[in-house]
Amino acid sequence: MRMVSLLGAALVVALLAFLAPAVADDDETVAGRIVGAALVDPGAYDRLAYLTDRIGPRLSGSDNLDAAIRWAAAELRADGLDDVHTEPVRVPHWVRGEERGAILAPAAHPLVLTTLGGSVATPPGGITADVVAVPGFEELERLGDAVRGKMVLFDRPIVRNGGAEHGYGSAVELRVHGASHAAKQGAVAVLVRSLGTASYRLPHTGVMSYDDGAPKVPGVAITAEDADLVERLLATGATVRVHLEVGARTLPDADSANVVADLRGRERPDEIVVIGCHLDSWDVGTGAIDDGAGCAIVMQAVATLKRLGLRPRRTIRAVLYTNEENGTRGGKGYAEAHAGEIERHVAAIESDSGAGTPLGFGVTAGDGGVEAVRALAGRLLGIGAADVRSGGGGTDISPLRKAGVPSLSLRQDTTYYFDWHHTDADTLDKVDPEDLARNVAAMAWMAWSLAERDAPLPRPAAGEGDGE
Amino acid sequence: MRMVSLLGAALVVALLAFLAPAVADDDETVAGRIVGAALVDPGAYDRLAYLTDRIGPRLSGSDNLDAAIRWAAAELRADGLDDVHTEPVRVPHWVRGEERGAILAPAAHPLVLTTLGGSVATPPGGITADVVAVPGFEELERLGDAVRGKMVLFDRPIVRNGGAEHGYGSAVELRVHGASHAAKQGAVAVLVRSLGTASYRLPHTGVMSYDDGAPKVPGVAITAEDADLVERLLATGATVRVHLEVGARTLPDADSANVVADLRGRERPDEIVVIGCHLDSWDVGTGAIDDGAGCAIVMQAVATLKRLGLRPRRTIRAVLYTNEENGTRGGKGYAEAHAGEIERHVAAIESDSGAGTPLGFGVTAGDGGVEAVRALAGRLLGIGAADVRSGGGGTDISPLRKAGVPSLSLRQDTTYYFDWHHTDADTLDKVDPEDLARNVAAMAWMAWSLAERDAPLPRPAAGEGDGE
């Protein structure tokens, strides 16, 4: 019986080999294998669920971020990747503390607010002051001395899909630099209208920084509703008086690390395509869309290629950066640690715009680079990710870009991204597993393509893409 | 010269009188005057802005509610209405106090929550217990003794425009009666998934009550995100341990009042059409859509008729009820105080579904009542408010309905209502002034029509419309 079985099995194998079409390992075939494998694989979502549900938010200096770094390295090792290791980086250690605020006059209202990352605390007992509201720095300057002793509300609404004119980028300078601008004119604190695109009394945090020489005054983001209320009260001619208490502290820098894992190249292992994301997050929500999703995409992209036995010509390197949110020390640290091999970095792709369906790529490269990437992305038409535009990169890979590395961003649909970005509502339920899997497919295919093609992408001029 | 001028003026007047078409004071003309006047008048929005921005949330027993009652009576007096007065009602006096909660295991997460109105406090130090999750009472019962010592999560999501099957009404029993159901099986506290239709980490409060004989355990609403998280953690087989601290207290009943103002009828002043809303709100947000908008509509509707010099055949009575949210003492109090004249109440209309564009009316009346209202609402086709359906009323006027008064609800578009209902985000910015003005037009026209028509609406059978 056993003999008969073995003979039968051998026959079947021979027959199958005869019937199977000759499968060339060509571009289209590989694209199909990568995209298909990514789309049927729930792995990215499972990783993201663990990262957000079991570890949680991951602010620099927190135990959670340390746990996430250990977890990610262990996962990538289990995936069988090469030379998985962490690269130490010192990061800012800011902690939020208690925070509260209220309108005292002309009527009592609580303010729903969140301290901006990096803010100093209020003095004991808090700060009470009258509010002046401005839409931007020009209007602030025109107020001159009228700002002295006041609390300044920076109130510039952003709109959904608002682009450079009316989107996040149009107002983020107010959050980052508003406190110092106002303090130079004598303001005692700043309130910033949350940079968000929905109205659910949800404050949006984010980083702020102090200019050298400017007095350090506290900065908080209030909700869109509360900013509207202040404006309406001011419009009646009333004096609007606000009380603010912020307990934030900046502790000494903490130890942290980037997580690095290679899928080593078969022909030119010392030439590198970086695919990156950031593992840190704000301390509100669980950092699912910013940027847990990006890290799930990056991890699953290299794991998928590895699992498929696809060893690229050059090395594909996953880098899970630390401290993107409040210091960008991870990105700077990687570029410094690898300064001697920047020339051998042939491209870098970052995923840091959430988990919306992938639309394509943004590209910063030398002449012909956008067209080259567009040709490669053509294979992603069937998953809607073939739209390639000029201008791309990401905060973590910007030091590489500045040093001349062709830089790409995986472009996600961000229609709802700024509804939840930097808030308590940045949680796993905002991520669609299907969209996430499509992102893995797009990232894996582009990384493979850039690592595989004969000629590397043309390098951008130094400084190309700055100011984005 | 003066003589010539006077003669000229007299000639002009005579000529105009000759040229002017004969304007009959007919139905269509009156409808046009009412609708036109309402649509060009920003008064309702201005009133709502004052009520929400200058007074704020108005929970029963609060100083804010007292201030709102005084303000509303003064406004209606200034509008020149008849016999403006307040009718005393004693109301429950529940206060929120501190509230916080957290998942302790299998991972640490803060819970974003709001205490349910009427809840008792946790014991000093709070309650720590493992969680069991159920979608409803049947599943709870099936768990039997397994609930003992546990915290029960009632987790039944509702959906946008979900109707009776999947909307607010499908799950509200869990919020109201969940604590007692769970406590009878030995549970130590209940968490209820917020009854909301958006996901912005926003908890929705609302009333709960305790059954006689059941132990009183605290009840809070957690956000949709937090309910999902608990379910995902439970699905991994983990034990989910939660800590809860609730400082709520129920104080002795407080003095409050309904505000009543008449537009006295010209022929049958003792026959009454009530138009109603509730002036109280929850203590979160500012009660703009629930139900400041309804009161702005009711106030502006009678003020508009008064201003136009339209004195109806019967009396139109504005009633701004107190304590709809947590006790319905205002509605009961009015019915008791006017028990002797219920027969002379020919109709009641309530506006308590927000400030969305008016769609029409719901009607609970005797045979032919719906058709009669539909005929009257036909004049509102041009503002989209002509859709009349069977079944209508409102919490505040339900004692009147039960006593046989034909009852109508002004039906608003509630597509987004349950995104913000009973939350911190129930604020003025959710109200579109244009929609609000349309509601005033619809309410004023229907009140006028019911007060004016020869025969009153047929009265519903006692108990008709119960269980809605």
mmCIF file of N, CA and C in Angstrom, chain A residues 45 49 52-57 64 106-110 112 160 198-202 225-226 228-229 232-233 236-238 284-286 416 419-420 423-430, chain B residues 45 49 52-57 64 106-110 112 160 198-202 225-226 228-229 232-233 236-238 284-286 416 419-420 423-430:
data_model
loop_
_atom_site.group_PDB
_atom_site.id
_atom_site.type_symbol
_atom_site.label_atom_id
_atom_site.label_comp_id
_atom_site.label_asym_id
_atom_site.label_seq_id
_atom_site.Cartn_x
_atom_site.Cartn_y
_atom_site.Cartn_z
ATOM 1 N N TYR A 45 -2.502 44.375 10.185
ATOM 2 C CA TYR A 45 -3.531 44.800 11.136
ATOM 3 C C TYR A 45 -3.311 44.140 12.499
ATOM 4 N N ALA A 49 -2.810 46.121 15.908
ATOM 5 C CA ALA A 49 -3.687 45.891 17.061
ATOM 6 C C ALA A 49 -2.861 45.630 18.311
ATOM 7 N N THR A 52 -1.126 48.951 19.473
ATOM 8 C CA THR A 52 -1.998 49.994 20.034
ATOM 9 C C THR A 52 -2.804 49.483 21.233
ATOM 10 N N ASP A 53 -3.316 48.246 21.155
ATOM 11 C CA ASP A 53 -4.158 47.733 22.248
ATOM 12 C C ASP A 53 -3.316 47.238 23.425
ATOM 13 N N ARG A 54 -2.202 46.573 23.137
ATOM 14 C CA ARG A 54 -1.439 45.947 24.208
ATOM 15 C C ARG A 54 -0.303 46.825 24.711
ATOM 16 N N ILE A 55 0.186 47.722 23.859
ATOM 17 C CA ILE A 55 1.249 48.635 24.318
ATOM 18 C C ILE A 55 0.670 50.031 24.538
ATOM 19 N N GLY A 56 -0.008 50.581 23.533
ATOM 20 C CA GLY A 56 -0.666 51.870 23.726
ATOM 21 C C GLY A 56 0.153 53.041 23.207
ATOM 22 N N PRO A 57 -0.132 54.252 23.708
ATOM 23 C CA PRO A 57 0.566 55.441 23.203
ATOM 24 C C PRO A 57 2.047 55.379 23.566
ATOM 25 N N ASN A 64 6.169 52.843 27.542
ATOM 26 C CA ASN A 64 5.481 52.258 26.395
ATOM 27 C C ASN A 64 6.343 52.278 25.135
ATOM 28 N N PRO A 106 -17.036 86.712 29.821
ATOM 29 C CA PRO A 106 -18.259 87.243 30.428
ATOM 30 C C PRO A 106 -19.228 86.164 30.916
ATOM 31 N N ALA A 107 -18.925 84.897 30.715
ATOM 32 C CA ALA A 107 -19.747 83.803 31.235
ATOM 33 C C ALA A 107 -18.793 82.662 31.529
ATOM 34 N N ALA A 108 -19.164 81.798 32.447
ATOM 35 C CA ALA A 108 -18.280 80.692 32.830
ATOM 36 C C ALA A 108 -18.463 79.517 31.877
ATOM 37 N N HIS A 109 -17.356 79.063 31.319
ATOM 38 C CA HIS A 109 -17.366 77.877 30.461
ATOM 39 C C HIS A 109 -16.068 77.113 30.688
ATOM 40 N N PRO A 110 -16.123 75.791 30.809
ATOM 41 C CA PRO A 110 -14.862 75.042 30.805
ATOM 42 C C PRO A 110 -14.248 75.098 29.410
ATOM 43 N N VAL A 112 -12.046 72.888 26.802
ATOM 44 C CA VAL A 112 -11.516 71.547 26.546
ATOM 45 C C VAL A 112 -10.202 71.745 25.799
ATOM 46 N N ARG A 160 -10.947 70.401 5.542
ATOM 47 C CA ARG A 160 -10.722 69.053 5.011
ATOM 48 C C ARG A 160 -10.119 69.136 3.610
ATOM 49 N N ALA A 198 -12.668 68.355 12.106
ATOM 50 C CA ALA A 198 -14.004 67.938 12.528
ATOM 51 C C ALA A 198 -14.331 68.682 13.809
ATOM 52 N N SER A 199 -15.578 68.695 14.207
ATOM 53 C CA SER A 199 -15.984 69.439 15.397
ATOM 54 C C SER A 199 -16.686 68.522 16.383
ATOM 55 N N TYR A 200 -15.880 67.875 17.200
ATOM 56 C CA TYR A 200 -16.423 66.980 18.212
ATOM 57 C C TYR A 200 -15.794 67.282 19.571
ATOM 58 N N ARG A 201 -15.515 68.563 19.792
ATOM 59 C CA ARG A 201 -14.925 69.048 21.055
ATOM 60 C C ARG A 201 -13.675 68.252 21.425
ATOM 61 N N LEU A 202 -12.863 68.031 20.404
ATOM 62 C CA LEU A 202 -11.697 67.175 20.547
ATOM 63 C C LEU A 202 -10.444 68.013 20.332
ATOM 64 N N GLU A 225 -14.643 74.306 18.883
ATOM 65 C CA GLU A 225 -15.828 74.878 19.517
ATOM 66 C C GLU A 225 -15.454 75.992 20.477
ATOM 67 N N ASP A 226 -14.408 75.764 21.252
ATOM 68 C CA ASP A 226 -14.029 76.756 22.255
ATOM 69 C C ASP A 226 -13.426 77.993 21.605
ATOM 70 N N ASP A 228 -14.285 79.079 18.632
ATOM 71 C CA ASP A 228 -15.460 79.788 18.096
ATOM 72 C C ASP A 228 -16.168 80.582 19.193
ATOM 73 N N LEU A 229 -16.299 79.965 20.361
ATOM 74 C CA LEU A 229 -16.982 80.621 21.481
ATOM 75 C C LEU A 229 -16.244 81.897 21.891
ATOM 76 N N ARG A 232 -16.909 84.526 19.351
ATOM 77 C CA ARG A 232 -18.262 85.094 19.426
ATOM 78 C C ARG A 232 -18.392 86.047 20.606
ATOM 79 N N LEU A 233 -17.796 85.653 21.731
ATOM 80 C CA LEU A 233 -17.876 86.527 22.911
ATOM 81 C C LEU A 233 -17.129 87.829 22.654
ATOM 82 N N THR A 236 -19.010 90.399 20.634
ATOM 83 C CA THR A 236 -20.048 91.188 21.305
ATOM 84 C C THR A 236 -19.446 92.384 22.029
ATOM 85 N N GLY A 237 -18.120 92.513 21.981
ATOM 86 C CA GLY A 237 -17.467 93.608 22.682
ATOM 87 C C GLY A 237 -17.059 93.261 24.101
ATOM 88 N N ALA A 238 -17.329 92.038 24.500
ATOM 89 C CA ALA A 238 -17.024 91.630 25.876
ATOM 90 C C ALA A 238 -15.523 91.419 26.072
ATOM 91 N N VAL A 284 -1.616 60.938 23.691
ATOM 92 C CA VAL A 284 -3.082 60.864 23.644
ATOM 93 C C VAL A 284 -3.459 59.822 22.607
ATOM 94 N N GLY A 285 -4.637 59.217 22.751
ATOM 95 C CA GLY A 285 -4.997 58.132 21.845
ATOM 96 C C GLY A 285 -3.999 56.994 21.960
ATOM 97 N N THR A 286 -3.872 56.197 20.907
ATOM 98 C CA THR A 286 -2.886 55.112 20.923
ATOM 99 C C THR A 286 -1.965 55.161 19.710
ATOM 100 N N TYR A 416 -9.778 62.046 6.135
ATOM 101 C CA TYR A 416 -10.191 62.071 7.547
ATOM 102 C C TYR A 416 -9.015 62.131 8.522
ATOM 103 N N ASP A 419 -8.986 64.728 11.167
ATOM 104 C CA ASP A 419 -10.063 64.630 12.162
ATOM 105 C C ASP A 419 -9.524 64.055 13.473
ATOM 106 N N TRP A 420 -8.530 63.155 13.373
ATOM 107 C CA TRP A 420 -8.130 62.328 14.513
ATOM 108 C C TRP A 420 -6.679 62.509 14.943
ATOM 109 N N THR A 423 -4.876 63.233 18.605
ATOM 110 C CA THR A 423 -5.984 63.320 19.564
ATOM 111 C C THR A 423 -6.208 61.980 20.266
ATOM 112 N N ASP A 424 -7.046 62.041 21.269
ATOM 113 C CA ASP A 424 -7.489 60.835 21.965
ATOM 114 C C ASP A 424 -8.220 59.863 21.036
ATOM 115 N N ALA A 425 -8.668 60.348 19.903
ATOM 116 C CA ALA A 425 -9.427 59.493 18.979
ATOM 117 C C ALA A 425 -8.545 58.823 17.932
ATOM 118 N N ASP A 426 -7.221 58.969 18.056
ATOM 119 C CA ASP A 426 -6.322 58.231 17.147
ATOM 120 C C ASP A 426 -6.186 56.820 17.695
ATOM 121 N N THR A 427 -7.146 55.983 17.314
ATOM 122 C CA THR A 427 -7.244 54.624 17.862
ATOM 123 C C THR A 427 -7.473 53.631 16.717
ATOM 124 N N LEU A 428 -7.320 52.361 17.038
ATOM 125 C CA LEU A 428 -7.303 51.304 16.016
ATOM 126 C C LEU A 428 -8.548 51.280 15.133
ATOM 127 N N ASP A 429 -9.704 51.616 15.708
ATOM 128 C CA ASP A 429 -10.952 51.557 14.943
ATOM 129 C C ASP A 429 -10.942 52.496 13.735
ATOM 130 N N LYS A 430 -10.009 53.439 13.691
ATOM 131 C CA LYS A 430 -9.927 54.360 12.551
ATOM 132 C C LYS A 430 -9.249 53.716 11.353
ATOM 133 N N TYR B 45 -31.648 82.561 16.141
ATOM 134 C CA TYR B 45 -30.230 82.254 16.332
ATOM 135 C C TYR B 45 -29.614 83.161 17.395
ATOM 136 N N ALA B 49 -27.835 81.885 20.715
ATOM 137 C CA ALA B 49 -26.450 82.268 21.030
ATOM 138 C C ALA B 49 -26.362 82.811 22.455
ATOM 139 N N THR B 52 -26.834 79.871 25.008
ATOM 140 C CA THR B 52 -25.731 78.907 25.109
ATOM 141 C C THR B 52 -24.405 79.569 25.454
ATOM 142 N N ASP B 53 -24.127 80.732 24.857
ATOM 143 C CA ASP B 53 -22.829 81.388 25.106
ATOM 144 C C ASP B 53 -22.813 82.147 26.432
ATOM 145 N N ARG B 54 -23.923 82.807 26.767
ATOM 146 C CA ARG B 54 -23.912 83.668 27.940
ATOM 147 C C ARG B 54 -24.451 82.975 29.182
ATOM 148 N N ILE B 55 -25.289 81.959 28.986
ATOM 149 C CA ILE B 55 -25.794 81.224 30.150
ATOM 150 C C ILE B 55 -25.118 79.856 30.219
ATOM 151 N N GLY B 56 -25.158 79.096 29.131
ATOM 152 C CA GLY B 56 -24.432 77.812 29.117
ATOM 153 C C GLY B 56 -25.326 76.631 29.429
ATOM 154 N N PRO B 57 -24.732 75.519 29.865
ATOM 155 C CA PRO B 57 -25.515 74.304 30.124
ATOM 156 C C PRO B 57 -26.476 74.522 31.292
ATOM 157 N N ASN B 64 -27.473 78.009 36.401
ATOM 158 C CA ASN B 64 -27.655 78.330 34.981
ATOM 159 C C ASN B 64 -29.101 78.132 34.537
ATOM 160 N N PRO B 106 -5.596 43.737 30.381
ATOM 161 C CA PRO B 106 -4.220 43.251 30.198
ATOM 162 C C PRO B 106 -3.224 44.335 29.791
ATOM 163 N N ALA B 107 -3.663 45.576 29.600
ATOM 164 C CA ALA B 107 -2.763 46.688 29.296
ATOM 165 C C ALA B 107 -3.414 47.920 29.893
ATOM 166 N N ALA B 108 -2.617 48.907 30.223
ATOM 167 C CA ALA B 108 -3.149 50.120 30.853
ATOM 168 C C ALA B 108 -3.654 51.088 29.791
ATOM 169 N N HIS B 109 -4.895 51.497 29.937
ATOM 170 C CA HIS B 109 -5.482 52.512 29.048
ATOM 171 C C HIS B 109 -6.426 53.378 29.873
ATOM 172 N N PRO B 110 -6.395 54.698 29.691
ATOM 173 C CA PRO B 110 -7.448 55.510 30.313
ATOM 174 C C PRO B 110 -8.776 55.233 29.609
ATOM 175 N N VAL B 112 -12.245 57.057 28.512
ATOM 176 C CA VAL B 112 -12.901 58.352 28.385
ATOM 177 C C VAL B 112 -14.382 58.112 28.641
ATOM 178 N N ARG B 160 -26.165 55.641 12.241
ATOM 179 C CA ARG B 160 -26.743 56.867 11.717
ATOM 180 C C ARG B 160 -28.071 56.569 11.012
ATOM 181 N N ALA B 198 -20.941 58.753 15.910
ATOM 182 C CA ALA B 198 -19.649 59.155 15.354
ATOM 183 C C ALA B 198 -18.569 58.641 16.294
ATOM 184 N N SER B 199 -17.332 58.631 15.844
ATOM 185 C CA SER B 199 -16.239 58.094 16.654
ATOM 186 C C SER B 199 -15.148 59.128 16.819
ATOM 187 N N TYR B 200 -15.323 59.951 17.829
ATOM 188 C CA TYR B 200 -14.336 60.985 18.116
ATOM 189 C C TYR B 200 -13.981 60.967 19.604
ATOM 190 N N ARG B 201 -14.017 59.774 20.192
ATOM 191 C CA ARG B 201 -13.663 59.573 21.610
ATOM 192 C C ARG B 201 -14.498 60.503 22.502
ATOM 193 N N LEU B 202 -15.775 60.589 22.167
ATOM 194 C CA LEU B 202 -16.662 61.540 22.826
ATOM 195 C C LEU B 202 -17.739 60.750 23.575
ATOM 196 N N GLU B 225 -14.889 54.055 21.071
ATOM 197 C CA GLU B 225 -13.529 53.536 20.937
ATOM 198 C C GLU B 225 -13.169 52.634 22.112
ATOM 199 N N ASP B 226 -13.549 53.072 23.320
ATOM 200 C CA ASP B 226 -13.180 52.311 24.505
ATOM 201 C C ASP B 226 -13.974 51.008 24.589
ATOM 202 N N ASP B 228 -15.014 49.326 21.970
ATOM 203 C CA ASP B 228 -14.365 48.454 20.978
ATOM 204 C C ASP B 228 -13.082 47.842 21.541
ATOM 205 N N LEU B 229 -12.325 48.668 22.251
ATOM 206 C CA LEU B 229 -11.061 48.182 22.819
ATOM 207 C C LEU B 229 -11.320 47.052 23.818
ATOM 208 N N ARG B 232 -12.161 43.961 21.942
ATOM 209 C CA ARG B 232 -11.007 43.332 21.277
ATOM 210 C C ARG B 232 -10.124 42.612 22.286
ATOM 211 N N LEU B 233 -9.933 43.235 23.457
ATOM 212 C CA LEU B 233 -9.101 42.593 24.481
ATOM 213 C C LEU B 233 -9.773 41.315 24.973
ATOM 214 N N THR B 236 -9.345 38.309 22.744
ATOM 215 C CA THR B 236 -8.061 37.581 22.777
ATOM 216 C C THR B 236 -8.032 36.567 23.922
ATOM 217 N N GLY B 237 -9.105 36.540 24.710
ATOM 218 C CA GLY B 237 -9.133 35.624 25.852
ATOM 219 C C GLY B 237 -8.621 36.253 27.133
ATOM 220 N N ALA B 238 -8.239 37.518 27.049
ATOM 221 C CA ALA B 238 -7.679 38.186 28.224
ATOM 222 C C ALA B 238 -8.764 38.520 29.246
ATOM 223 N N VAL B 284 -23.152 68.863 30.185
ATOM 224 C CA VAL B 284 -22.021 68.830 29.246
ATOM 225 C C VAL B 284 -22.414 69.650 28.026
ATOM 226 N N GLY B 285 -21.435 70.180 27.309
ATOM 227 C CA GLY B 285 -21.753 71.070 26.194
ATOM 228 C C GLY B 285 -22.539 72.262 26.690
ATOM 229 N N THR B 286 -23.337 72.855 25.786
ATOM 230 C CA THR B 286 -24.169 73.983 26.215
ATOM 231 C C THR B 286 -25.634 73.776 25.839
ATOM 232 N N TYR B 416 -27.260 64.028 11.882
ATOM 233 C CA TYR B 416 -26.069 64.227 12.720
ATOM 234 C C TYR B 416 -26.403 64.433 14.201
ATOM 235 N N ASP B 419 -24.664 62.380 16.736
ATOM 236 C CA ASP B 419 -23.213 62.587 16.839
ATOM 237 C C ASP B 419 -22.882 63.427 18.078
ATOM 238 N N TRP B 420 -23.791 64.336 18.421
ATOM 239 C CA TRP B 420 -23.460 65.391 19.399
ATOM 240 C C TRP B 420 -24.358 65.396 20.636
ATOM 241 N N THR B 423 -23.499 65.468 24.710
ATOM 242 C CA THR B 423 -22.038 65.487 24.799
ATOM 243 C C THR B 423 -21.522 66.914 24.964
ATOM 244 N N ASP B 424 -20.239 66.988 25.245
ATOM 245 C CA ASP B 424 -19.545 68.276 25.291
ATOM 246 C C ASP B 424 -19.592 69.010 23.958
ATOM 247 N N ALA B 425 -19.891 68.298 22.893
ATOM 248 C CA ALA B 425 -19.899 68.913 21.561
ATOM 249 C C ALA B 425 -21.274 69.441 21.157
ATOM 250 N N ASP B 426 -22.240 69.395 22.084
ATOM 251 C CA ASP B 426 -23.545 70.009 21.786
ATOM 252 C C ASP B 426 -23.416 71.509 22.031
ATOM 253 N N THR B 427 -22.934 72.191 20.997
ATOM 254 C CA THR B 427 -22.610 73.615 21.112
ATOM 255 C C THR B 427 -23.178 74.369 19.907
ATOM 256 N N LEU B 428 -23.178 75.688 20.011
ATOM 257 C CA LEU B 428 -23.878 76.525 19.032
ATOM 258 C C LEU B 428 -23.426 76.315 17.592
ATOM 259 N N ASP B 429 -22.149 76.018 17.409
ATOM 260 C CA ASP B 429 -21.624 75.858 16.045
ATOM 261 C C ASP B 429 -22.304 74.708 15.288
ATOM 262 N N LYS B 430 -23.013 73.842 15.992
ATOM 263 C CA LYS B 430 -23.710 72.736 15.324
ATOM 264 C C LYS B 430 -25.016 73.191 14.692
#
